[in-house]
Amino acid sequence: MSLIALGVTGGISAYKSVEICRGLQKRGHDVVAVMTRSATRFVGPLTFEAITHRPVVTSQWTRGANASIEHIALASDIALLLVAPCTADVIGKFAHGIADDFLSSMYLATQAPVLLAPAMNVNMLAHPAVQQNLSTLAGRGVRFVDPDEGYLACGWVGKGRLAEPEVVVAAADALLAPADRASLRGRHIVVTAGPTYEDLDPVRFLGNRSSGRMGFAVAAEARSRGARVTLVAGPTRVDPPVVDTLVRVRGAAEMHAAVMAAAGDADAVVMAAAVADYTPAQTASGKIAKTPGPMTLTLERTRDILADLGALPSRATGVPVLVGFAAETGDPVASGRAKLTRKRVDLIVANDVSRPDAGFDVETNAVTLIAADGDTALPLQAKRGVAVEVLDRVEALVSRHPIAGGV
Ligand code: CTP
C-alpha cells in the first residue's frame, strides 16, 4: 500500500477524479487529495474528504496548522504525485517552477514519481506553449497519461478529454514500486493482438478491422503485474506497448507458428487477435489482373490456434491457462459458451461487435466473461479496464499451477 497525492485542478473533468480516487483505493492505495482553488469550484472538497478519510488540502494558508511547511512533509511521504485532471495552467506552473499554491509547491518539493493526466480544449493542447511545457516536463522525467480524443465539454471534438479513470488508475499503479505489485512475477504470458492479413497476391490481402488495442492493453497490464510478456501481433497501425518479446507476424499461419513456439513455457496464452478463419488456397506470385465477368476465390480453412493450444498434452493439468476472445454479432454469450467447450479453454471474453462503442477499432469494450463456473457481464469501459478484469481472472487461474517455465 502506498500513499498517493491526487492533485485535482480546475477542469470540467474534475468530477472524474472522484472515480480515480476510488480506483486507487480499490487497488489498496491510500490517497490524499490536493485541490487547487479552481478545482473546488467544480467538486466539493467534502466529497474527497469523505472517501479518502483524510483532510483535503485546498490551501497553503490553512490557519492553525503549519500549513506553509506541510507541503514539504507531505511531499516526502508520498509514493506518487498524480494530477488528474491537469490543466494547461498547472502544466505551465510545473514547467516553470512557479510555486504559488500547495500543489505547485509540492511538485517542486517531492522526489516521488509524477504522473500527469492532461485535460483541456483541443486547441489549447496543440498550442506550442503547452506542447513546449509538456516536453520540458517529459525531459525531467514526468510521466503522462495521454488525453483521449472525442467530444469535449467546450463543444469541440478532438484530443483533450481526460483519459478514462481506469486508464489513469492503471498507469498510476504501474508507476508504483514494482515490488508492491508483481503478482505475476516469474510467469510467462503470451498475448496475441491485431488482425491477420491473408495475401491474395503481392498487393491485395484479406484482413479485418481489429486495431490490436485490446491485446495491447492485455499485454501492458500483464507486464505491469511483473509477468514476462511475449506479444505476437499482426499488422497494426497502433503502436504496441513495451514487452519482453515482440513478434510481428502477417498471416494466420505465421501467427500459428509464433504462438506455438512461445507457448512451450507459457503459463497463460491470451488470444485477443482476430485470426482469419480462411485464407486463399493460393497466393498468386504476380498481381492478379482483372478479367471480364465475376471472379471466384477459393479459400481454405486456417488452423485454429486456440483449439490447437487446447489440445496440448499439458492442458490435461490446465497448463497453459487459455483465454479466447469471441467477436459476435448475434448472441455473444450463447456462442461464447459454445466456444469455451469446443476449444477447451478456461475463459472466453465475448463481445458484441455490432455495437458502435465496443469491439473493433474503438477505445472501449463491453464484454461478458464466460467461464465454466458462470458468466460475468462487465460494463462498457476502456479496453485497459477490460484487460484488468481479464488479468485478474488469469492471475487466479495461474496461481493454481507451479510456474510453467520454472523461472
Ligand atoms: N482463433 C484462433 N485461430 C484461428 C481463429 C480464431 O486461435 N484460426 C481464436 C481467436 O483469437 C479468438 C477465438 O479463437 O480468441 C475466437 O475466434 P472466432 O473466429 O470468433 O471463433 P470461431 O471458433 O472461428 O467461431 P465462428 O464459428 O463464430 O467463426
Tab-separated table of C-alpha atoms and ligand atoms in Angstrom:
chain	number	residue	atom	x	y	z
A	1	MET	CA	0.000	0.000	0.000
A	2	SER	CA	1.337	3.379	-0.997
A	3	LEU	CA	0.305	6.939	-0.181
A	4	ILE	CA	-0.649	8.750	-3.381
A	5	ALA	CA	-1.237	12.505	-3.580
A	6	LEU	CA	-4.078	13.053	-6.023
A	7	GLY	CA	-3.855	16.593	-7.358
A	8	VAL	CA	-7.169	17.865	-8.697
A	9	THR	CA	-7.121	21.007	-10.815
A	10	GLY	CA	-9.865	23.186	-12.227
A	11	GLY	CA	-11.250	21.403	-15.258
A	12	ILE	CA	-14.742	20.154	-16.085
A	13	SER	CA	-13.469	16.601	-15.760
A	14	ALA	CA	-12.556	17.186	-12.078
A	15	TYR	CA	-15.603	15.085	-11.209
A	16	LYS	CA	-13.842	12.083	-12.770
A	17	SER	CA	-11.100	12.363	-10.129
A	18	VAL	CA	-13.575	11.016	-7.614
A	19	GLU	CA	-13.691	7.773	-9.599
A	20	ILE	CA	-9.899	7.813	-9.977
A	21	CYS	CA	-9.599	8.170	-6.203
A	22	ARG	CA	-11.905	5.166	-5.678
A	23	GLY	CA	-9.974	3.140	-8.248
A	24	LEU	CA	-6.673	3.802	-6.455
A	25	GLN	CA	-8.242	2.806	-3.155
A	26	LYS	CA	-9.659	-0.370	-4.705
A	27	ARG	CA	-6.097	-1.318	-5.610
A	28	GLY	CA	-5.170	-0.910	-1.965
A	29	HIS	CA	-3.600	2.565	-2.026
A	30	ASP	CA	-4.059	5.372	0.458
A	31	VAL	CA	-4.999	8.662	-1.195
A	32	VAL	CA	-4.680	12.261	-0.062
A	33	ALA	CA	-6.458	14.807	-2.254
A	34	VAL	CA	-4.816	18.133	-3.001
A	35	MET	CA	-7.156	20.556	-4.747
A	36	THR	CA	-6.367	23.831	-6.421
A	37	ARG	CA	-8.675	26.755	-5.701
A	38	SER	CA	-10.373	26.473	-9.075
A	39	ALA	CA	-10.855	22.697	-8.655
A	40	THR	CA	-13.028	23.414	-5.620
A	41	ARG	CA	-15.428	25.271	-7.914
A	42	PHE	CA	-16.077	22.014	-9.796
A	43	VAL	CA	-16.089	19.441	-6.949
A	44	GLY	CA	-16.560	19.992	-3.243
A	45	PRO	CA	-13.587	19.105	-1.026
A	46	LEU	CA	-16.035	17.297	1.266
A	47	THR	CA	-16.517	14.624	-1.402
A	48	PHE	CA	-12.829	13.752	-1.308
A	49	GLU	CA	-12.679	14.074	2.477
A	50	ALA	CA	-15.494	11.557	2.802
A	51	ILE	CA	-13.917	8.970	0.544
A	52	THR	CA	-10.254	9.413	1.487
A	53	HIS	CA	-10.916	9.778	5.243
A	54	ARG	CA	-8.217	12.427	5.221
A	55	PRO	CA	-8.333	16.201	5.356
A	56	VAL	CA	-8.289	17.633	1.848
A	57	VAL	CA	-5.570	20.145	1.160
A	58	THR	CA	-7.100	23.161	-0.525
A	59	SER	CA	-4.823	25.968	0.522
A	60	GLN	CA	-1.274	26.716	1.503
A	61	TRP	CA	-2.524	29.061	4.161
A	62	THR	CA	-4.881	26.997	6.318
A	63	ARG	CA	-4.947	28.593	9.778
A	64	GLY	CA	-3.988	26.603	12.833
A	65	ALA	CA	-1.726	24.135	11.082
A	66	ASN	CA	1.815	24.560	9.936
A	67	ALA	CA	0.346	24.607	6.505
A	68	SER	CA	3.132	26.563	4.874
A	69	ILE	CA	5.583	23.753	5.510
A	70	GLU	CA	3.062	20.963	5.222
A	71	HIS	CA	3.695	20.548	1.508
A	72	ILE	CA	7.270	19.590	2.365
A	73	ALA	CA	6.134	16.932	4.859
A	74	LEU	CA	3.511	15.516	2.534
A	75	ALA	CA	5.872	15.723	-0.443
A	76	SER	CA	8.333	13.414	1.278
A	77	ASP	CA	5.678	10.930	2.428
A	78	ILE	CA	4.064	10.206	-0.909
A	79	ALA	CA	4.991	7.393	-3.293
A	80	LEU	CA	3.431	9.178	-6.273
A	81	LEU	CA	2.078	12.581	-7.220
A	82	LEU	CA	-0.778	12.087	-9.668
A	83	VAL	CA	-2.530	15.149	-11.082
A	84	ALA	CA	-5.811	14.307	-12.851
A	85	PRO	CA	-7.164	16.338	-14.488
A	86	CYS	CA	-4.145	18.542	-15.065
A	87	THR	CA	-4.945	21.880	-16.692
A	88	ALA	CA	-2.721	23.860	-19.073
A	89	ASP	CA	-2.228	26.374	-16.249
A	90	VAL	CA	-0.814	23.801	-13.820
A	91	ILE	CA	1.327	22.218	-16.550
A	92	GLY	CA	2.746	25.708	-17.179
A	93	LYS	CA	3.431	26.289	-13.483
A	94	PHE	CA	5.177	22.941	-13.098
A	95	ALA	CA	7.274	23.530	-16.218
A	96	HIS	CA	8.402	26.957	-14.989
A	97	GLY	CA	8.879	26.230	-11.302
A	98	ILE	CA	6.144	28.579	-10.151
A	99	ALA	CA	5.107	27.643	-6.624
A	100	ASP	CA	2.154	29.845	-5.734
A	101	ASP	CA	-0.134	27.231	-4.186
A	102	PHE	CA	0.086	23.948	-2.302
A	103	LEU	CA	0.056	21.695	-5.362
A	104	SER	CA	2.726	23.573	-7.308
A	105	SER	CA	4.918	23.843	-4.180
A	106	MET	CA	4.523	20.134	-3.527
A	107	TYR	CA	5.513	19.361	-7.123
A	108	LEU	CA	8.829	21.171	-6.557
A	109	ALA	CA	9.372	19.583	-3.156
A	110	THR	CA	8.634	15.951	-3.937
A	111	GLN	CA	11.075	13.344	-5.134
A	112	ALA	CA	8.289	10.865	-5.863
A	113	PRO	CA	7.411	9.997	-9.463
A	114	VAL	CA	4.997	12.464	-11.032
A	115	LEU	CA	2.173	11.420	-13.353
A	116	LEU	CA	0.004	13.995	-15.088
A	117	ALA	CA	-3.276	13.354	-16.911
A	118	PRO	CA	-3.793	16.493	-19.004
A	119	ALA	CA	-7.303	17.596	-19.950
A	120	MET	CA	-8.120	20.703	-21.946
A	121	ASN	CA	-9.535	22.050	-25.187
A	122	VAL	CA	-8.022	20.560	-28.351
A	123	ASN	CA	-6.504	23.871	-29.495
A	124	MET	CA	-5.030	24.589	-26.067
A	125	LEU	CA	-3.400	21.158	-26.079
A	126	ALA	CA	-1.970	21.735	-29.550
A	127	HIS	CA	-0.682	25.232	-28.683
A	128	PRO	CA	3.113	25.458	-28.920
A	129	ALA	CA	3.277	26.928	-25.385
A	130	VAL	CA	1.565	23.870	-23.896
A	131	GLN	CA	3.477	21.443	-26.111
A	132	GLN	CA	6.752	23.090	-25.070
A	133	ASN	CA	5.804	22.831	-21.396
A	134	LEU	CA	4.862	19.166	-21.815
A	135	SER	CA	8.158	18.353	-23.447
A	136	THR	CA	10.070	20.282	-20.761
A	137	LEU	CA	8.335	18.190	-18.121
A	138	ALA	CA	8.834	14.945	-20.075
A	139	GLY	CA	12.528	15.799	-20.271
A	140	ARG	CA	12.576	15.976	-16.471
A	141	GLY	CA	11.066	12.513	-16.146
A	142	VAL	CA	7.448	13.496	-15.598
A	143	ARG	CA	5.097	10.818	-16.997
A	144	PHE	CA	1.780	11.398	-18.744
A	145	VAL	CA	-1.486	9.651	-19.357
A	146	ASP	CA	-2.413	10.857	-22.821
A	147	PRO	CA	-5.767	12.581	-23.175
A	148	ASP	CA	-8.414	10.835	-25.258
A	149	GLU	CA	-9.975	12.043	-28.459
A	150	GLY	CA	-13.671	12.711	-28.500
A	151	TYR	CA	-16.395	15.177	-27.687
A	152	LEU	CA	-15.049	17.872	-25.361
A	153	ALA	CA	-17.070	19.796	-22.795
A	154	CYS	CA	-16.402	23.010	-24.743
A	155	GLY	CA	-18.326	21.552	-27.702
A	156	TRP	CA	-15.282	20.810	-29.837
A	157	VAL	CA	-14.356	17.345	-30.979
A	158	GLY	CA	-10.707	16.366	-30.775
A	159	LYS	CA	-7.918	15.338	-28.465
A	160	GLY	CA	-8.008	16.732	-24.963
A	161	ARG	CA	-10.541	14.738	-22.960
A	162	LEU	CA	-9.241	13.319	-19.678
A	163	ALA	CA	-8.270	9.655	-20.133
A	164	GLU	CA	-10.780	7.189	-18.686
A	165	PRO	CA	-10.439	6.821	-14.896
A	166	GLU	CA	-9.423	3.151	-15.079
A	167	VAL	CA	-6.674	4.008	-17.569
A	168	VAL	CA	-5.336	6.687	-15.215
A	169	VAL	CA	-5.519	4.283	-12.270
A	170	ALA	CA	-3.693	1.527	-14.183
A	171	ALA	CA	-0.964	3.989	-15.242
A	172	ALA	CA	-0.558	5.214	-11.657
A	173	ASP	CA	-0.415	1.696	-10.310
A	174	ALA	CA	2.173	0.703	-12.909
A	175	LEU	CA	4.459	3.559	-11.792
A	176	LEU	CA	4.476	2.474	-8.187
A	177	ALA	CA	7.236	0.284	-6.883
A	178	PRO	CA	7.009	-2.914	-8.974
A	179	ALA	CA	7.823	-4.935	-5.865
A	180	ASP	CA	4.429	-3.997	-4.460
A	181	ARG	CA	2.525	-5.371	-7.380
A	182	ALA	CA	4.488	-8.088	-9.086
A	183	SER	CA	1.628	-10.534	-8.752
A	184	LEU	CA	2.642	-12.298	-11.986
A	185	ARG	CA	6.400	-12.212	-11.424
A	186	GLY	CA	8.121	-15.296	-12.873
A	187	ARG	CA	5.135	-16.062	-15.108
A	188	HIS	CA	5.344	-16.093	-18.895
A	189	ILE	CA	2.226	-14.731	-20.562
A	190	VAL	CA	1.780	-14.933	-24.329
A	191	VAL	CA	-0.671	-12.441	-25.819
A	192	THR	CA	-1.824	-12.121	-29.423
A	193	ALA	CA	-3.217	-8.920	-30.879
A	194	GLY	CA	-4.465	-7.345	-34.072
A	195	PRO	CA	-5.708	-8.761	-37.347
A	196	THR	CA	-4.062	-11.186	-39.742
A	197	TYR	CA	-3.590	-10.392	-43.411
A	198	GLU	CA	-4.065	-13.265	-45.839
A	199	ASP	CA	-2.348	-12.414	-49.098
A	200	LEU	CA	-4.135	-12.875	-52.422
A	201	ASP	CA	-1.264	-11.536	-54.465
A	202	PRO	CA	1.636	-9.121	-53.841
A	203	VAL	CA	-0.714	-6.131	-53.474
A	204	ARG	CA	-4.008	-7.496	-52.079
A	205	PHE	CA	-4.981	-9.262	-48.939
A	206	LEU	CA	-7.987	-10.338	-46.875
A	207	GLY	CA	-7.894	-8.637	-43.475
A	208	ASN	CA	-10.240	-7.447	-40.761
A	209	ARG	CA	-10.901	-4.334	-38.679
A	210	SER	CA	-9.082	-5.364	-35.492
A	211	SER	CA	-6.861	-2.474	-34.280
A	212	GLY	CA	-4.807	-4.507	-31.802
A	213	ARG	CA	-5.818	-2.244	-28.892
A	214	MET	CA	-7.467	-4.965	-26.799
A	215	GLY	CA	-4.491	-7.327	-26.999
A	216	PHE	CA	-2.071	-4.464	-26.411
A	217	ALA	CA	-3.984	-3.486	-23.278
A	218	VAL	CA	-3.793	-7.093	-22.019
A	219	ALA	CA	-0.050	-7.252	-22.754
A	220	ALA	CA	0.594	-3.928	-20.963
A	221	GLU	CA	-1.433	-4.989	-17.942
A	222	ALA	CA	0.328	-8.382	-17.736
A	223	ARG	CA	3.710	-6.688	-17.860
A	224	SER	CA	2.771	-4.133	-15.237
A	225	ARG	CA	1.980	-7.099	-12.968
A	226	GLY	CA	5.538	-8.352	-13.373
A	227	ALA	CA	4.950	-11.078	-15.995
A	228	ARG	CA	7.408	-11.813	-18.801
A	229	VAL	CA	5.311	-10.999	-21.816
A	230	THR	CA	5.588	-12.280	-25.383
A	231	LEU	CA	3.348	-10.306	-27.704
A	232	VAL	CA	2.537	-11.822	-31.078
A	233	ALA	CA	0.992	-9.048	-33.152
A	234	GLY	CA	-0.486	-8.909	-36.617
A	235	PRO	CA	-0.208	-5.752	-38.728
A	236	THR	CA	-1.487	-2.782	-36.674
A	237	ARG	CA	-1.451	0.995	-37.011
A	238	VAL	CA	-1.481	1.443	-33.223
A	239	ASP	CA	1.947	1.069	-31.597
A	240	PRO	CA	2.394	-1.916	-29.283
A	241	PRO	CA	3.335	-1.412	-25.622
A	242	VAL	CA	6.782	-2.242	-24.286
A	243	VAL	CA	7.015	-6.012	-23.725
A	244	ASP	CA	9.813	-8.530	-23.281
A	245	THR	CA	9.482	-10.115	-26.724
A	246	LEU	CA	7.540	-8.656	-29.636
A	247	VAL	CA	6.945	-10.987	-32.580
A	248	ARG	CA	5.446	-9.295	-35.639
A	249	VAL	CA	3.527	-11.599	-37.968
A	250	ARG	CA	1.316	-11.117	-41.034
A	251	GLY	CA	-0.825	-14.147	-41.761
A	252	ALA	CA	-2.666	-16.748	-39.681
A	253	ALA	CA	-0.133	-19.494	-40.462
A	254	GLU	CA	2.736	-17.295	-39.282
A	255	MET	CA	0.809	-16.400	-36.128
A	256	HIS	CA	0.134	-20.106	-35.505
A	257	ALA	CA	3.853	-20.914	-35.700
A	258	ALA	CA	4.862	-17.973	-33.473
A	259	VAL	CA	2.265	-18.750	-30.794
A	260	MET	CA	3.007	-22.487	-30.680
A	261	ALA	CA	6.737	-21.728	-30.341
A	262	ALA	CA	6.168	-19.247	-27.499
A	263	ALA	CA	3.568	-21.409	-25.732
A	264	GLY	CA	6.113	-24.090	-24.786
A	265	ASP	CA	6.928	-22.476	-21.442
A	266	ALA	CA	3.884	-20.208	-21.155
A	267	ASP	CA	1.787	-20.032	-18.017
A	268	ALA	CA	-1.063	-18.453	-19.961
A	269	VAL	CA	-1.945	-17.597	-23.549
A	270	VAL	CA	-4.446	-14.828	-24.226
A	271	MET	CA	-5.700	-14.972	-27.831
A	272	ALA	CA	-7.026	-11.459	-28.403
A	273	ALA	CA	-6.035	-11.463	-32.086
A	274	ALA	CA	-8.701	-11.596	-34.776
A	275	VAL	CA	-7.220	-14.525	-36.663
A	276	ALA	CA	-8.553	-15.229	-40.149
A	277	ASP	CA	-10.612	-18.409	-40.353
A	278	TYR	CA	-9.960	-18.687	-44.091
A	279	THR	CA	-7.005	-17.985	-46.331
A	280	PRO	CA	-6.717	-18.019	-50.138
A	281	ALA	CA	-5.981	-21.535	-51.379
A	282	GLN	CA	-3.194	-19.993	-53.448
A	283	THR	CA	-1.303	-16.733	-53.233
A	284	ALA	CA	-0.556	-15.505	-56.744
A	285	SER	CA	3.081	-14.617	-57.248
A	286	GLY	CA	2.187	-11.743	-59.574
A	287	LYS	CA	-0.624	-9.196	-59.340
A	288	ILE	CA	-3.928	-10.767	-60.373
A	289	ALA	CA	-5.208	-8.942	-63.483
A	290	LYS	CA	-8.920	-8.397	-63.971
A	291	THR	CA	-10.877	-10.450	-66.499
A	292	PRO	CA	-14.391	-9.940	-67.835
A	293	GLY	CA	-17.185	-11.256	-65.573
A	294	PRO	CA	-17.203	-12.145	-61.874
A	295	MET	CA	-14.272	-13.654	-60.050
A	296	THR	CA	-14.357	-16.610	-57.695
A	297	LEU	CA	-11.841	-17.016	-54.914
A	298	THR	CA	-11.188	-20.379	-53.350
A	299	LEU	CA	-10.445	-20.105	-49.647
A	300	GLU	CA	-9.328	-22.827	-47.317
A	301	ARG	CA	-9.544	-23.084	-43.539
A	302	THR	CA	-6.667	-21.851	-41.418
A	303	ARG	CA	-5.566	-23.852	-38.424
A	304	ASP	CA	-7.305	-22.819	-35.247
A	305	ILE	CA	-4.517	-21.722	-32.910
A	306	LEU	CA	-6.647	-21.706	-29.790
A	307	ALA	CA	-8.045	-25.179	-30.487
A	308	ASP	CA	-4.514	-26.499	-31.103
A	309	LEU	CA	-3.399	-24.977	-27.771
A	310	GLY	CA	-6.440	-26.553	-26.110
A	311	ALA	CA	-5.308	-29.957	-27.422
A	312	LEU	CA	-1.766	-29.706	-25.969
A	313	PRO	CA	-0.965	-32.651	-23.640
A	314	SER	CA	-0.097	-30.223	-20.802
A	315	ARG	CA	-3.703	-28.995	-20.881
A	316	ALA	CA	-4.623	-32.166	-19.010
A	317	THR	CA	-3.306	-30.336	-15.945
A	318	GLY	CA	-4.627	-26.939	-17.098
A	319	VAL	CA	-1.301	-25.555	-18.385
A	320	PRO	CA	-1.121	-23.118	-20.065
A	321	VAL	CA	-4.200	-21.216	-18.927
A	322	LEU	CA	-6.099	-20.334	-22.122
A	323	VAL	CA	-8.192	-17.255	-22.802
A	324	GLY	CA	-10.061	-16.790	-26.066
A	325	PHE	CA	-11.981	-13.832	-27.411
A	326	ALA	CA	-15.275	-14.181	-29.213
A	327	ALA	CA	-16.365	-11.405	-31.525
A	328	GLU	CA	-20.019	-11.896	-32.282
A	329	THR	CA	-22.828	-10.057	-33.969
A	330	GLY	CA	-25.543	-12.365	-32.619
A	331	ASP	CA	-25.892	-13.603	-29.035
A	332	PRO	CA	-22.317	-13.302	-27.711
A	333	VAL	CA	-22.956	-15.296	-24.554
A	334	ALA	CA	-24.519	-18.382	-26.153
A	335	SER	CA	-21.867	-18.731	-28.822
A	336	GLY	CA	-19.084	-17.749	-26.395
A	337	ARG	CA	-20.126	-20.596	-24.135
A	338	ALA	CA	-20.087	-22.998	-27.109
A	339	LYS	CA	-16.520	-21.869	-27.920
A	340	LEU	CA	-15.419	-22.382	-24.314
A	341	THR	CA	-16.265	-26.082	-24.588
A	342	ARG	CA	-15.325	-26.641	-28.219
A	343	LYS	CA	-11.871	-25.067	-27.948
A	344	ARG	CA	-11.282	-26.409	-24.401
A	345	VAL	CA	-10.274	-23.062	-22.911
A	346	ASP	CA	-10.597	-21.586	-19.424
A	347	LEU	CA	-12.149	-18.241	-20.241
A	348	ILE	CA	-13.920	-16.660	-23.192
A	349	VAL	CA	-14.163	-12.890	-23.412
A	350	ALA	CA	-17.265	-12.410	-25.524
A	351	ASN	CA	-18.232	-9.146	-27.119
A	352	ASP	CA	-20.937	-7.944	-29.418
A	353	VAL	CA	-19.039	-6.233	-32.226
A	354	SER	CA	-22.234	-4.879	-33.755
A	355	ARG	CA	-22.264	-2.179	-31.012
A	356	PRO	CA	-20.594	1.026	-32.232
A	357	ASP	CA	-18.830	1.577	-28.895
A	358	ALA	CA	-17.422	-1.932	-28.428
A	359	GLY	CA	-15.179	-4.312	-30.276
A	360	PHE	CA	-13.228	-3.391	-33.375
A	361	ASP	CA	-11.259	-0.188	-33.798
A	362	VAL	CA	-12.653	1.715	-30.800
A	363	GLU	CA	-11.093	2.522	-27.419
A	364	THR	CA	-13.857	0.944	-25.350
A	365	ASN	CA	-15.289	-2.506	-24.958
A	366	ALA	CA	-18.301	-4.129	-23.283
A	367	VAL	CA	-17.702	-7.811	-22.728
A	368	THR	CA	-19.031	-10.815	-20.871
A	369	LEU	CA	-16.511	-13.108	-19.227
A	370	ILE	CA	-17.575	-16.709	-19.699
A	371	ALA	CA	-16.043	-19.470	-17.607
A	372	ALA	CA	-17.101	-22.962	-16.572
A	373	ASP	CA	-18.477	-21.595	-13.297
A	374	GLY	CA	-20.601	-18.787	-14.783
A	375	ASP	CA	-20.835	-15.546	-16.743
A	376	THR	CA	-19.951	-12.004	-15.670
A	377	ALA	CA	-21.149	-9.083	-17.799
A	378	LEU	CA	-18.806	-6.093	-17.478
A	379	PRO	CA	-19.988	-2.537	-18.132
A	380	LEU	CA	-18.725	-0.531	-21.138
A	381	GLN	CA	-15.245	0.682	-20.245
A	382	ALA	CA	-11.801	1.443	-21.650
A	383	LYS	CA	-10.018	-1.595	-23.049
A	384	ARG	CA	-7.404	-1.246	-20.298
A	385	GLY	CA	-10.209	-1.693	-17.758
A	386	VAL	CA	-11.304	-4.887	-19.517
A	387	ALA	CA	-7.658	-6.006	-19.520
A	388	VAL	CA	-7.513	-5.518	-15.731
A	389	GLU	CA	-10.554	-7.781	-15.272
A	390	VAL	CA	-9.189	-10.416	-17.664
A	391	LEU	CA	-5.799	-10.410	-15.925
A	392	ASP	CA	-7.473	-10.729	-12.516
A	393	ARG	CA	-9.039	-13.966	-13.806
A	394	VAL	CA	-5.789	-15.151	-15.405
A	395	GLU	CA	-3.951	-14.450	-12.164
A	396	ALA	CA	-6.423	-16.552	-10.177
A	397	LEU	CA	-6.158	-19.402	-12.711
A	398	VAL	CA	-2.342	-19.475	-12.979
A	399	SER	CA	-1.954	-19.342	-9.198
A	400	ARG	CA	-3.292	-22.936	-9.140
A	401	HIS	CA	-0.219	-24.150	-11.027
A	402	PRO	CA	3.508	-24.014	-10.372
A	403	ILE	CA	5.453	-21.631	-12.599
A	404	ALA	CA	5.490	-23.296	-16.075
A	405	GLY	CA	8.890	-22.092	-17.224
A	406	GLY	CA	10.432	-22.972	-13.870
A	407	VAL	CA	11.924	-19.440	-13.669
B	1	CTP	N1	-8.716	-18.077	-33.174
B	1	CTP	C1	-7.561	-18.827	-33.332
B	1	CTP	N2	-7.224	-19.316	-34.548
B	1	CTP	C2	-8.000	-19.125	-35.616
B	1	CTP	C3	-9.211	-18.383	-35.477
B	1	CTP	C4	-9.533	-17.876	-34.246
B	1	CTP	O1	-6.839	-19.011	-32.353
B	1	CTP	N3	-7.628	-19.621	-36.797
B	1	CTP	C5	-9.056	-17.586	-31.842
B	1	CTP	C6	-9.215	-16.086	-31.754
B	1	CTP	O2	-8.004	-15.448	-31.432
B	1	CTP	C7	-10.215	-15.924	-30.631
B	1	CTP	C8	-11.051	-17.171	-30.726
B	1	CTP	O3	-10.296	-18.094	-31.481
B	1	CTP	O4	-9.582	-15.931	-29.373
B	1	CTP	C9	-12.412	-16.973	-31.333
B	1	CTP	O5	-12.344	-16.670	-32.668
B	1	CTP	P1	-13.624	-16.735	-33.612
B	1	CTP	O6	-13.147	-16.538	-35.002
B	1	CTP	O7	-14.665	-15.834	-33.084
B	1	CTP	O8	-14.099	-18.189	-33.329
B	1	CTP	P2	-14.548	-19.298	-34.237
B	1	CTP	O9	-14.387	-20.530	-33.463
B	1	CTP	O10	-13.873	-19.178	-35.544
B	1	CTP	O11	-16.097	-19.019	-34.325
B	1	CTP	P3	-17.081	-18.811	-35.522
B	1	CTP	O12	-17.648	-20.122	-35.680
B	1	CTP	O13	-18.032	-17.777	-34.972
B	1	CTP	O14	-16.291	-18.297	-36.689
